[in-house]
PDB file of C-alpha atoms in Angstrom:
ATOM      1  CA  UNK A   1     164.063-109.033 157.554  1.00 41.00           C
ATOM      2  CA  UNK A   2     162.096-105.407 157.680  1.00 45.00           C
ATOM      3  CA  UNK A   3     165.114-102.576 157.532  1.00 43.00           C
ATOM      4  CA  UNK A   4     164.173-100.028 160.023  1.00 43.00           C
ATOM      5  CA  UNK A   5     167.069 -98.997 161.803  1.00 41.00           C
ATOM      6  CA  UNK A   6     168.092 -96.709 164.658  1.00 46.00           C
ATOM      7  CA  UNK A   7     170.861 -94.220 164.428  1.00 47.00           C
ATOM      8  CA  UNK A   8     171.199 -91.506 167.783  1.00 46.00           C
ATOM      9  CA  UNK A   9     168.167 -92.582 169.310  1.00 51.00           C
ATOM     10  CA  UNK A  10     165.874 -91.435 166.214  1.00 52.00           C
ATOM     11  CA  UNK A  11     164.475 -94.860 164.270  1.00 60.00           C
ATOM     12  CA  UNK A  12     165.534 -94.637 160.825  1.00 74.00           C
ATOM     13  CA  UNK A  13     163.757 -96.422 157.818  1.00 87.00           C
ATOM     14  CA  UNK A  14     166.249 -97.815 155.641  1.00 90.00           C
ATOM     15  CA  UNK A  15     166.513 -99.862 152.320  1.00 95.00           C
ATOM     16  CA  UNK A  16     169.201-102.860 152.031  1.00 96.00           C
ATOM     17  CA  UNK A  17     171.965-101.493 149.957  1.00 97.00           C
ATOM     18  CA  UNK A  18     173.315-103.918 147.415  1.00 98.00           C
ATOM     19  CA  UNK A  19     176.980-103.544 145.810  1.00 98.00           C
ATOM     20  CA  UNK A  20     177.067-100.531 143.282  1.00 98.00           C
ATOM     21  CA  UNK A  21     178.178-103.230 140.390  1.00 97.00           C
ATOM     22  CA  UNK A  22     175.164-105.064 140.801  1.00 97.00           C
ATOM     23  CA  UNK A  23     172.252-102.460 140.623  1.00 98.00           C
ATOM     24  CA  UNK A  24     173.974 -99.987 137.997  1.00 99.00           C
ATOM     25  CA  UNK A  25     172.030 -99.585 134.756  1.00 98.00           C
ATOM     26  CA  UNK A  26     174.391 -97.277 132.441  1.00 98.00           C
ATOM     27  CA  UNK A  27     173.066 -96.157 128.428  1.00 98.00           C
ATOM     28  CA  UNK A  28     176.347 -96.561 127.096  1.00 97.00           C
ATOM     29  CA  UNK A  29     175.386 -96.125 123.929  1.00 98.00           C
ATOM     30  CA  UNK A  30     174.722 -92.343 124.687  1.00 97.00           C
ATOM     31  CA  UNK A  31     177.603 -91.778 126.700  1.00 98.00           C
ATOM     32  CA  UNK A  32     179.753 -89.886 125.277  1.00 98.00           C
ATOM     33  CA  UNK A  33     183.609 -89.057 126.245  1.00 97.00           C
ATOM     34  CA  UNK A  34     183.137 -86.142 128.675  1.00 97.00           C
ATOM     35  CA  UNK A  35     186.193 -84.340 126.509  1.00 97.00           C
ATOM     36  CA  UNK A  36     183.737 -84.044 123.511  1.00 98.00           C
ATOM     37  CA  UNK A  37     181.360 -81.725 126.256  1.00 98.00           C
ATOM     38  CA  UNK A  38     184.467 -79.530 127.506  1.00 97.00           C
ATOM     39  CA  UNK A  39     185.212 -81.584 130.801  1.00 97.00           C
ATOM     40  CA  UNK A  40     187.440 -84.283 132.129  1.00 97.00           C
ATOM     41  CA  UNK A  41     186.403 -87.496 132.943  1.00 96.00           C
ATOM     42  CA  UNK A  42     187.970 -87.643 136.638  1.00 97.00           C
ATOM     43  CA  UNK A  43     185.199 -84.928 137.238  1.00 95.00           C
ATOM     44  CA  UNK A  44     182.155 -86.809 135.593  1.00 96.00           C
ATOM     45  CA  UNK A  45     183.447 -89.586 137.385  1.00 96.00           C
ATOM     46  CA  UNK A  46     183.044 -87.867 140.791  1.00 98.00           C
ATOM     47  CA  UNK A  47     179.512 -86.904 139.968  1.00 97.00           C
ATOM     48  CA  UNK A  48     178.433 -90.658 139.669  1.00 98.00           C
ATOM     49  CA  UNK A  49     180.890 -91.139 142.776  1.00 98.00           C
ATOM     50  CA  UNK A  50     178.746 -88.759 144.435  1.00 98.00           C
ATOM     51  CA  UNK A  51     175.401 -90.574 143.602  1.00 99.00           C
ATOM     52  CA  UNK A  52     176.719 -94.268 144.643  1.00 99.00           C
ATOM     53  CA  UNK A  53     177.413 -92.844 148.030  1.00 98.00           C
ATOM     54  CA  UNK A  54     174.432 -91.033 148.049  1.00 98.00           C
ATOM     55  CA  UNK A  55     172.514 -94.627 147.300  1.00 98.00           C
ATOM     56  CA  UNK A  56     174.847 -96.250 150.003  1.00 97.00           C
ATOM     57  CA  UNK A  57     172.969 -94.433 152.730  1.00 96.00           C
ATOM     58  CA  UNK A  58     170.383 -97.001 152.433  1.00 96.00           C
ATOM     59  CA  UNK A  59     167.635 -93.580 152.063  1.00 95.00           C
ATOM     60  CA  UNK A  60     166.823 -93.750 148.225  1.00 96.00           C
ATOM     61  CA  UNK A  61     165.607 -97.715 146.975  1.00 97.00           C
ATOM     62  CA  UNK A  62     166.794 -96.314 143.221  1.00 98.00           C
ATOM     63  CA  UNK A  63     168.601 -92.951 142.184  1.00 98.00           C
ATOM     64  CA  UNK A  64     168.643 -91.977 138.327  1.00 98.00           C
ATOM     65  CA  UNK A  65     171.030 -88.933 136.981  1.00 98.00           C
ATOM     66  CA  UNK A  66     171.508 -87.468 133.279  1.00 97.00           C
ATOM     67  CA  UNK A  67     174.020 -84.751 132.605  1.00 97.00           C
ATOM     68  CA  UNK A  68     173.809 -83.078 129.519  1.00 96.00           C
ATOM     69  CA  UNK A  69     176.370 -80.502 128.270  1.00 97.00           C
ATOM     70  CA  UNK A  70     176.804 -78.766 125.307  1.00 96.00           C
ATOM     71  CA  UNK A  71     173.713 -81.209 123.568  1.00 94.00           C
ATOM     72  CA  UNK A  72     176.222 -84.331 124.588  1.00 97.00           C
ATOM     73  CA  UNK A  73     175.146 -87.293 127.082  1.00 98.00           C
ATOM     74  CA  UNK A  74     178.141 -87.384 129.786  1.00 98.00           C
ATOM     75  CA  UNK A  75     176.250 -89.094 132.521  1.00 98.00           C
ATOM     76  CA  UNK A  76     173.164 -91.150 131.990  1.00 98.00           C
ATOM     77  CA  UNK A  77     173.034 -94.057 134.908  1.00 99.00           C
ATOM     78  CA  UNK A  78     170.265 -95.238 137.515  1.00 99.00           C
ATOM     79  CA  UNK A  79     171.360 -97.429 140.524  1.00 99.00           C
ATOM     80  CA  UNK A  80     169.261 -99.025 142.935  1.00 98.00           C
ATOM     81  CA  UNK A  81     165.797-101.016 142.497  1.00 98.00           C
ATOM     82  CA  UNK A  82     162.003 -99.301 141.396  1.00 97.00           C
ATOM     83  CA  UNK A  83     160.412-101.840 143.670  1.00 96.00           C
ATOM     84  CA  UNK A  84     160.707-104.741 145.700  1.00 97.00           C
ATOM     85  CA  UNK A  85     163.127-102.769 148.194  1.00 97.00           C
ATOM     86  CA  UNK A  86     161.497-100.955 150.101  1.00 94.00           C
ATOM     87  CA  UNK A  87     161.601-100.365 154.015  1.00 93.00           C
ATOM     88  CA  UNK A  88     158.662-102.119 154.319  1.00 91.00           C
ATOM     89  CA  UNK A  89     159.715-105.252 151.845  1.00 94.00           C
ATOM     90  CA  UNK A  90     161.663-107.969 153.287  1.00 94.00           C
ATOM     91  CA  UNK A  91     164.681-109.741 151.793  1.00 93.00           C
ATOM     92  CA  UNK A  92     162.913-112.352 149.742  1.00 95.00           C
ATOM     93  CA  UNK A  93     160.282-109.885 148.391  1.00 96.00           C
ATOM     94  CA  UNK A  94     161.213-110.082 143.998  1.00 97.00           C
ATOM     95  CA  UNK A  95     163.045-106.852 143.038  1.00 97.00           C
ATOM     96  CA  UNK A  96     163.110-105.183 140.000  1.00 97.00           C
ATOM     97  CA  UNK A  97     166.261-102.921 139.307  1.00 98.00           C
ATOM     98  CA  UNK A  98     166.297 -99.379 138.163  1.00 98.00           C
ATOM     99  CA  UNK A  99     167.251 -98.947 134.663  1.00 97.00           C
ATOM    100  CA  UNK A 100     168.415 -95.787 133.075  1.00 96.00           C
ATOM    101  CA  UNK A 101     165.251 -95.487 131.242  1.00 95.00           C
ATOM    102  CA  UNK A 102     162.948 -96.436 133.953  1.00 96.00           C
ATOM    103  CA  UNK A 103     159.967 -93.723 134.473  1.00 97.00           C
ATOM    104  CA  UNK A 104     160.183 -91.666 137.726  1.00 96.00           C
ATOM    105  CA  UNK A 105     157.386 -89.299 139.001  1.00 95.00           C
ATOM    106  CA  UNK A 106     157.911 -85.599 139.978  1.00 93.00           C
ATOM    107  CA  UNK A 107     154.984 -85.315 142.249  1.00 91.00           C
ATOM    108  CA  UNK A 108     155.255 -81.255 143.060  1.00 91.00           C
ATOM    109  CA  UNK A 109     158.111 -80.898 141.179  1.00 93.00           C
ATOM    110  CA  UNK A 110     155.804 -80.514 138.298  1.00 95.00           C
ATOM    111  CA  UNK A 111     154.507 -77.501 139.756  1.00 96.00           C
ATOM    112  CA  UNK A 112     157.533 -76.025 137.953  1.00 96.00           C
ATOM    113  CA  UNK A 113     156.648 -77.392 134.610  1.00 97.00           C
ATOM    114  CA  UNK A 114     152.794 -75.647 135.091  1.00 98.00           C
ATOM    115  CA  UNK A 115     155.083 -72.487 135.794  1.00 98.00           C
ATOM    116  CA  UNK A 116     156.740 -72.947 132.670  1.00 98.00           C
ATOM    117  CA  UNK A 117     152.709 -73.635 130.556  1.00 98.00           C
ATOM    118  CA  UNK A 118     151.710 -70.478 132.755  1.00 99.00           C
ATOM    119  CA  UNK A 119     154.719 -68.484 131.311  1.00 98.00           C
ATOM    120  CA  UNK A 120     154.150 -69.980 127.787  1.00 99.00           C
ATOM    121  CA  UNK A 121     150.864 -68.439 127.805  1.00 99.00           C
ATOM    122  CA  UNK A 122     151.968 -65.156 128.932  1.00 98.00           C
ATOM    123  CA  UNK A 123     154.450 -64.972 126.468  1.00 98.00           C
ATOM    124  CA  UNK A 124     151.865 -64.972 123.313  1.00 98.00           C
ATOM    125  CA  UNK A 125     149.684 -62.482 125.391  1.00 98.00           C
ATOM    126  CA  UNK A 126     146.922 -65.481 126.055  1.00 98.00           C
ATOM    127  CA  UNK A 127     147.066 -64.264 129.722  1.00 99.00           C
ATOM    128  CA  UNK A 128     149.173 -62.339 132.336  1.00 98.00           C
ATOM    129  CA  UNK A 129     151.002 -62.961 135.264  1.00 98.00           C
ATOM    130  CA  UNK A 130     148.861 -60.439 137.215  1.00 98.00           C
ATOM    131  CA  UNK A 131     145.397 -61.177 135.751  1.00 98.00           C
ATOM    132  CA  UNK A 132     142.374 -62.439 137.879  1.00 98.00           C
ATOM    133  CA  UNK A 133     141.376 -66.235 137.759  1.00 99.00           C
ATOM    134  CA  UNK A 134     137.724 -64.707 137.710  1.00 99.00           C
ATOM    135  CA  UNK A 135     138.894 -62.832 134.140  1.00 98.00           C
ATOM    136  CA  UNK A 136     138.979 -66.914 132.854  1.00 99.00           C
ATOM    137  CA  UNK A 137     136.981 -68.529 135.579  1.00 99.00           C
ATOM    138  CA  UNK A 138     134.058 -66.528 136.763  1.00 98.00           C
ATOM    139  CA  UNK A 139     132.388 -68.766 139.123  1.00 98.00           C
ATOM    140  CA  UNK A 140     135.767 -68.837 141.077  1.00 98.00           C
ATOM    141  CA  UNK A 141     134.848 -65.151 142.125  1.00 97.00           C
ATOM    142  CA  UNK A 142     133.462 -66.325 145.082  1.00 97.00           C
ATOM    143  CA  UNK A 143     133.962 -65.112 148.890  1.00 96.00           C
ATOM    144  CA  UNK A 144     136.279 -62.544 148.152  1.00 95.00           C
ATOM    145  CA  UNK A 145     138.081 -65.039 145.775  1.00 98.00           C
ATOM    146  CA  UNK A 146     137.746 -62.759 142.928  1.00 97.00           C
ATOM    147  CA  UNK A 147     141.017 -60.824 143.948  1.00 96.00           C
ATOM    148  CA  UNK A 148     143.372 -64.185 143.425  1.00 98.00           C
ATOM    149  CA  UNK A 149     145.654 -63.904 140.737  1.00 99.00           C
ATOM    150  CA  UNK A 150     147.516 -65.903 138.646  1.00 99.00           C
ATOM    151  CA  UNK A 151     150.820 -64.945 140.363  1.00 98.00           C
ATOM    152  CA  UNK A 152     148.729 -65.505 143.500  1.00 98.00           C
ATOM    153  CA  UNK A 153     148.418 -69.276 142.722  1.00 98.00           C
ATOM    154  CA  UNK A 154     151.986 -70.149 141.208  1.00 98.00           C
ATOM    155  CA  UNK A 155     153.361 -68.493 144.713  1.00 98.00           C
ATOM    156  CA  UNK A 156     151.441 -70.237 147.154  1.00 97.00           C
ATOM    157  CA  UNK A 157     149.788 -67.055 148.332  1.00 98.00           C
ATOM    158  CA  UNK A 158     145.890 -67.617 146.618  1.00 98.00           C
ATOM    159  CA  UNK A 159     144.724 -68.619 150.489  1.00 97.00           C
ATOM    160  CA  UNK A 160     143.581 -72.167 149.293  1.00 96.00           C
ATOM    161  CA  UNK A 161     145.372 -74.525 150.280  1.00 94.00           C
ATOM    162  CA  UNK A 162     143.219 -77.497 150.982  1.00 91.00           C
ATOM    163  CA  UNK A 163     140.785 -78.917 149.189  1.00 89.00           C
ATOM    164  CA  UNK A 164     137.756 -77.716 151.940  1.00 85.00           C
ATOM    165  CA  UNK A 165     135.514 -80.734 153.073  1.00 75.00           C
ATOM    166  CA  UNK A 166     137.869 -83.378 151.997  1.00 70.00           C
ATOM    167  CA  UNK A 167     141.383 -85.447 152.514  1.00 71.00           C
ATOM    168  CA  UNK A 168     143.107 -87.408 150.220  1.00 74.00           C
ATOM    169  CA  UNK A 169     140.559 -88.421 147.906  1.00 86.00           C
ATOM    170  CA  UNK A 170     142.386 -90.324 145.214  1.00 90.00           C
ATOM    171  CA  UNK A 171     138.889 -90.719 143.030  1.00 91.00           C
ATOM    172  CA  UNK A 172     138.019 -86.884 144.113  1.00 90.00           C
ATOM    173  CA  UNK A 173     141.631 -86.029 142.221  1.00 88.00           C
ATOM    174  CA  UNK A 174     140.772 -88.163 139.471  1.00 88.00           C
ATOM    175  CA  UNK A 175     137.882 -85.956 138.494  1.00 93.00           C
ATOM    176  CA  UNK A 176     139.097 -82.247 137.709  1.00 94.00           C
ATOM    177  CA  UNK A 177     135.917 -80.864 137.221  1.00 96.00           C
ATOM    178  CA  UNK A 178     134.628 -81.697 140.698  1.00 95.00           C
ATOM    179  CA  UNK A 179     137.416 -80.635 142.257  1.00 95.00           C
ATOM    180  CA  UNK A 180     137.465 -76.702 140.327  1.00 97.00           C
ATOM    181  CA  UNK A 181     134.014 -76.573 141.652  1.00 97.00           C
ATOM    182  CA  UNK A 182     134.433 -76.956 145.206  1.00 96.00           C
ATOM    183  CA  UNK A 183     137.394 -74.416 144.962  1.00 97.00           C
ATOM    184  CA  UNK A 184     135.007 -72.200 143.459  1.00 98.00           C
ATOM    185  CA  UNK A 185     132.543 -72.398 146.058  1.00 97.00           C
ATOM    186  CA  UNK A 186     135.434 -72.355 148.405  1.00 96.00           C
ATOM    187  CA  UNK A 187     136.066 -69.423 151.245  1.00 96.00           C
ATOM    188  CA  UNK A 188     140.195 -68.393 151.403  1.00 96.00           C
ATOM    189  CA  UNK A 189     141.677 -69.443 154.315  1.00 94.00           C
ATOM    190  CA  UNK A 190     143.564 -65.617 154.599  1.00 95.00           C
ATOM    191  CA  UNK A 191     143.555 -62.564 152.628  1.00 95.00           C
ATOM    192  CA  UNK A 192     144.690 -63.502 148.646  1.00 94.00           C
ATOM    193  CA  UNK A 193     148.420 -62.663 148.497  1.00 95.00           C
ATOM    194  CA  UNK A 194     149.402 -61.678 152.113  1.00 94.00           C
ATOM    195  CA  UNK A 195     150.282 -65.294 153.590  1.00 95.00           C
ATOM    196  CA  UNK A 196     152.198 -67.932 151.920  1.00 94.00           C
ATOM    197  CA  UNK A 197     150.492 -71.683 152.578  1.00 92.00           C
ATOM    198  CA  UNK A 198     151.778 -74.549 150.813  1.00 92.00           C
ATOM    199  CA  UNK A 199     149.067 -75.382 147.983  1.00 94.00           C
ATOM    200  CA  UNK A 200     150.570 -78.846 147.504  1.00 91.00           C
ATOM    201  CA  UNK A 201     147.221 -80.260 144.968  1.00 92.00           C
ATOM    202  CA  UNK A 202     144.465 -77.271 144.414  1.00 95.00           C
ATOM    203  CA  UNK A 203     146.856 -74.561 142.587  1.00 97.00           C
ATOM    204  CA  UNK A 204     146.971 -77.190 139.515  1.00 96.00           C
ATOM    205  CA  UNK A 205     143.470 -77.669 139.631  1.00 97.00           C
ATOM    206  CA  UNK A 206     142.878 -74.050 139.299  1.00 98.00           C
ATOM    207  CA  UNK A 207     146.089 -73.460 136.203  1.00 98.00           C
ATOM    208  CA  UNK A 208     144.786 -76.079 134.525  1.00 98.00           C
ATOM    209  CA  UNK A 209     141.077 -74.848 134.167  1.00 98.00           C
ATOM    210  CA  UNK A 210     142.539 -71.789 133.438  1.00 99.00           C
ATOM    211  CA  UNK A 211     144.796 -72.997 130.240  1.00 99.00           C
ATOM    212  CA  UNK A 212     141.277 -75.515 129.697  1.00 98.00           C
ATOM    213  CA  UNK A 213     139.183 -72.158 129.381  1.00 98.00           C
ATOM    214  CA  UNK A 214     142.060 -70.073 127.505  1.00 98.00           C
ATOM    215  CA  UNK A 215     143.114 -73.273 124.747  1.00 99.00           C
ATOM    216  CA  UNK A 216     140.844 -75.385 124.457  1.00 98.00           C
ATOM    217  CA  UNK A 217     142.882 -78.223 125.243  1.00 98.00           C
ATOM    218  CA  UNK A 218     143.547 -79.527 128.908  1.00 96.00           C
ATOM    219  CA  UNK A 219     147.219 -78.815 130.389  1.00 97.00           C
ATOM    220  CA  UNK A 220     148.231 -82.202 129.313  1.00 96.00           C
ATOM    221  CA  UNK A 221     147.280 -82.092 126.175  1.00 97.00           C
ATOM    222  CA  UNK A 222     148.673 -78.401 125.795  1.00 98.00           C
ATOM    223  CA  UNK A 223     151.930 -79.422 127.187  1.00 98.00           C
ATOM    224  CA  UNK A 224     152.647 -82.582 125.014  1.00 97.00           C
ATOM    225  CA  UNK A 225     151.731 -80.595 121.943  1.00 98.00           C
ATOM    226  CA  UNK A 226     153.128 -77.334 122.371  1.00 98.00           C
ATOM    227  CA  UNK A 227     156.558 -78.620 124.332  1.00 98.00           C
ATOM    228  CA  UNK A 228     156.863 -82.124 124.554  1.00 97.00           C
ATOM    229  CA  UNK A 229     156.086 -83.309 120.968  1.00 98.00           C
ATOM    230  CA  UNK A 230     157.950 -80.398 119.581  1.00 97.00           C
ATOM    231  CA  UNK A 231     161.324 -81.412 121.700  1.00 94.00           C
ATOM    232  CA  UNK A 232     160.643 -85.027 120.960  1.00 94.00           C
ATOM    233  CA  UNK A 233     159.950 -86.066 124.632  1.00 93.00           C
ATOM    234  CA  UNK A 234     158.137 -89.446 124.571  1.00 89.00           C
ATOM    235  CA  UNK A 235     158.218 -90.332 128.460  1.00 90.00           C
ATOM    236  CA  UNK A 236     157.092 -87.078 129.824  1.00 93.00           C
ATOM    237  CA  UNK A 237     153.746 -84.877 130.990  1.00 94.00           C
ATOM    238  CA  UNK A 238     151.288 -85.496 133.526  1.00 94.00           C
ATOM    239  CA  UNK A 239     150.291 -88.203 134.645  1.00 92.00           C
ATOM    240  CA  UNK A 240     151.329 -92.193 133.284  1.00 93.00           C
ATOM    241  CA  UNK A 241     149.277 -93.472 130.849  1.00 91.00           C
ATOM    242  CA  UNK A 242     147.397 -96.832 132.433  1.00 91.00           C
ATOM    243  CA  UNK A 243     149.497 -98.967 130.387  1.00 93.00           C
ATOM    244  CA  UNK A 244     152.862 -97.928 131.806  1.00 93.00           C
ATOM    245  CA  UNK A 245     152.320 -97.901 135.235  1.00 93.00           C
ATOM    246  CA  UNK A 246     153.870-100.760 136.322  1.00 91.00           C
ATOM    247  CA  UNK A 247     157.580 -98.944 134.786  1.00 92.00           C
ATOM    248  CA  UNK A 248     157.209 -96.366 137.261  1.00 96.00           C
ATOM    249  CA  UNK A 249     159.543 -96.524 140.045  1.00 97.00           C
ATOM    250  CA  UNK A 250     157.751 -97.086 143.827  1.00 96.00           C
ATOM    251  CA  UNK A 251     157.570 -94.366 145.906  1.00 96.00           C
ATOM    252  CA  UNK A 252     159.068 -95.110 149.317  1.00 94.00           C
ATOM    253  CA  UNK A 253     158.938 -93.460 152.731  1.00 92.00           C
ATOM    254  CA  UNK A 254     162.584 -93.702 154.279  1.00 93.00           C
ATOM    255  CA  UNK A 255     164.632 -91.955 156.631  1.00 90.00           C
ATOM    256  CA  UNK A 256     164.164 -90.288 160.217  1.00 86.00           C
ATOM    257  CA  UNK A 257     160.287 -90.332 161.341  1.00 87.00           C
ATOM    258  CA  UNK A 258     158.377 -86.576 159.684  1.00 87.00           C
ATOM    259  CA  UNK A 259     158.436 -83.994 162.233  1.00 87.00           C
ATOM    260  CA  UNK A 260     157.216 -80.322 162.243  1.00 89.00           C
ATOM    261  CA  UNK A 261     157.234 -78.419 159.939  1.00 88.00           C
ATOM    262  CA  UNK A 262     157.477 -80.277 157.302  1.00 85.00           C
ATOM    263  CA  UNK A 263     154.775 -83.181 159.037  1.00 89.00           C
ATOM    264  CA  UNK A 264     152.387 -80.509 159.103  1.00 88.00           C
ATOM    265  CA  UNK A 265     152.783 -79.281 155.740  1.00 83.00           C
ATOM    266  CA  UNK A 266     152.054 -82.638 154.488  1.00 85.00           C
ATOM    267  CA  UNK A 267     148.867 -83.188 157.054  1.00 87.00           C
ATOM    268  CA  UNK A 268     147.262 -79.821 156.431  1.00 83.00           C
ATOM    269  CA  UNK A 269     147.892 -79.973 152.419  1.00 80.00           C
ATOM    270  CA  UNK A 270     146.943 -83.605 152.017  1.00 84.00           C
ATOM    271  CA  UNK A 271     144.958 -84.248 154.946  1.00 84.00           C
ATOM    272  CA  UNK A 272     146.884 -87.815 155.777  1.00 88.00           C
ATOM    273  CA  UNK A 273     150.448 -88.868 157.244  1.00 90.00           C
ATOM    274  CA  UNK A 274     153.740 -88.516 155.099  1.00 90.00           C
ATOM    275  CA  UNK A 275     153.964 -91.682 155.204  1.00 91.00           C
ATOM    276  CA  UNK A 276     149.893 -92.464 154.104  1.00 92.00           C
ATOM    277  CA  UNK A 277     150.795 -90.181 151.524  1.00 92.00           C
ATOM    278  CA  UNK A 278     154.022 -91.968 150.481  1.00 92.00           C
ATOM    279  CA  UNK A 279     151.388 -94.957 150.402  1.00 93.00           C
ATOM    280  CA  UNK A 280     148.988 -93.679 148.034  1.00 93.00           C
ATOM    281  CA  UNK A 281     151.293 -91.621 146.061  1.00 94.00           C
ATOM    282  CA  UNK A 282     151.718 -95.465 144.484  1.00 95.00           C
ATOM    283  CA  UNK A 283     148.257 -95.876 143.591  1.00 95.00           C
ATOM    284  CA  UNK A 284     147.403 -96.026 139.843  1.00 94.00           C
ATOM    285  CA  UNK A 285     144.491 -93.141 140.603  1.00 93.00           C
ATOM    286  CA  UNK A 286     147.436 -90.799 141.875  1.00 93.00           C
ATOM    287  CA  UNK A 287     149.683 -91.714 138.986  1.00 94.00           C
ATOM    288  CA  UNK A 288     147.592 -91.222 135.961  1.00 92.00           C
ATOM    289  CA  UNK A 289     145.429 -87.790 137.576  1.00 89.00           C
ATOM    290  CA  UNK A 290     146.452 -84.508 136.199  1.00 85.00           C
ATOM    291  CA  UNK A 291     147.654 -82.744 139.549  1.00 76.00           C
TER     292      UNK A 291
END
């Protein structure tokens, strides 16, 4: 059967919640006794208590947590299913389960990891916080535009939001160089700086020309050899390469039904419904763009 469920009146999309012993992928073989990191094992313990009930709310299909402490492993388990268990899958639908390993995306919680490139930069004097896009990008001094900083974009205050003339065009994000043009050409919505707007997609379009222009290198490239290759990451950066997409856990639109704000942030930043964005935030062309 479908799982959507109603709780207070409100409907409720759910996922079928399977006994914790049965979906729990653990690396035991990095675990390490929580004494060796300074704490108790009752505590680490709770933590994982913590996430099993969190996964027994039938809101998340698969939940993955590592704790790291003093360069020790104390906690590094996944419960749940990548796909196949969904609200929208039924019973009989084949399930894969979550491993400890398995590859999740951030979706904007990268935006914190182009802070990081932005920061990287600043630090060896290759730009500043405060500098003008136009000092890197001089078409984008368009329509007052030439005022919009770098701190501008990383807060959410440039006064482009949307891409203008467009929704969710998954090909559109798949080609960078399209997309920095029509934000060039592009009038601000408000005054650059005065009014913070969600910029859920265009602020990485505009960082990464910007680190394209200062480098050499696109932000992906930058980031894998400056930070990623460096630390010995092998999973991370932006976007999945082709071959891996199938690893990467399904993203799934549960609990009560999107209501304002946070509906409209979603429908004026993507142009489409959370949950048509929860829909194509699976596609391969979402997965593997640069964003």
């Amino acid at each position: 059967m479908r799982a959507p469920w109603h709780r207070l009146g409100l409907p409720h999309m759910h996922v079928r919640v399977f006994p914790a012993a049965e979906v729990t992928s653990r690396n035991a073989d990095a675990e390490v006794d929580p004494r060796e990191a300074g704490l108790a094992r009752p505590d680490v313990e709770a933590m994982w208590t913590s996430v099993e009930r969190l996964y027994a709310t039938g809101l998340h299909p698969a939940i993955a947590l590592c704790v790291r402490r003093r360069g020790k492993v104390v906690v590094d388990r996944a419960i749940g299913h990548v796909r196949g268990n969904g609200p929208d899958d039924f019973s009989r639908t084949p399930k894969t389960p979550v491993r400890h390993d398995s590859l999740f995306s951030l979706y904007s919680a990268s935006k914190a990891i182009t802070a990081m490139v932005v920061h990287l930069l600043d630090e060896r004097g290759l730009v500043h916080l405060d500098d003008s896009v136009v000092e890197y990008v001089p078409e984008f001094g368009k329509h007052g535009k030439e005022w919009i900083t770098l701190r501008h974009i990383l807060t959410h205050r440039a006064g482009i939001p949307t891409v203008p003339g467009t929704k969710f065009d998954l090909d559109l994000l798949a080609d960078p160089e399209r997309v920095v043009q029509i934000l060039c050409d592009a009038r601000p919505l408000s005054v650059p700086g005065r009014r913070i707007t969600y910029h859920a997609l265009t602020g990485g379009y505009v960082i990464g020309e910007v680190v394209r222009r200062v480098t050499g290198r696109d932000i992906r490239r930058f980031l894998r050899e400056e930070v990623l290759d460096p630390l010995g990451f092998d999973t991370f950066g932006y976007g999945v390469p082709a071959a891996r997409i199938p690893e990467v856990a399904e993203n799934a639109y549960t609990g009560a039904p999107a209501v304002p704000p946070y509906r409209w942030l979603v429908e004026r930043g993507l142009g489409v419904s959370v949950r048509e964005a929860a829909r194509m935030s699976n596609d391969p062309r979402f997965l593997s763009s640069i964003i």
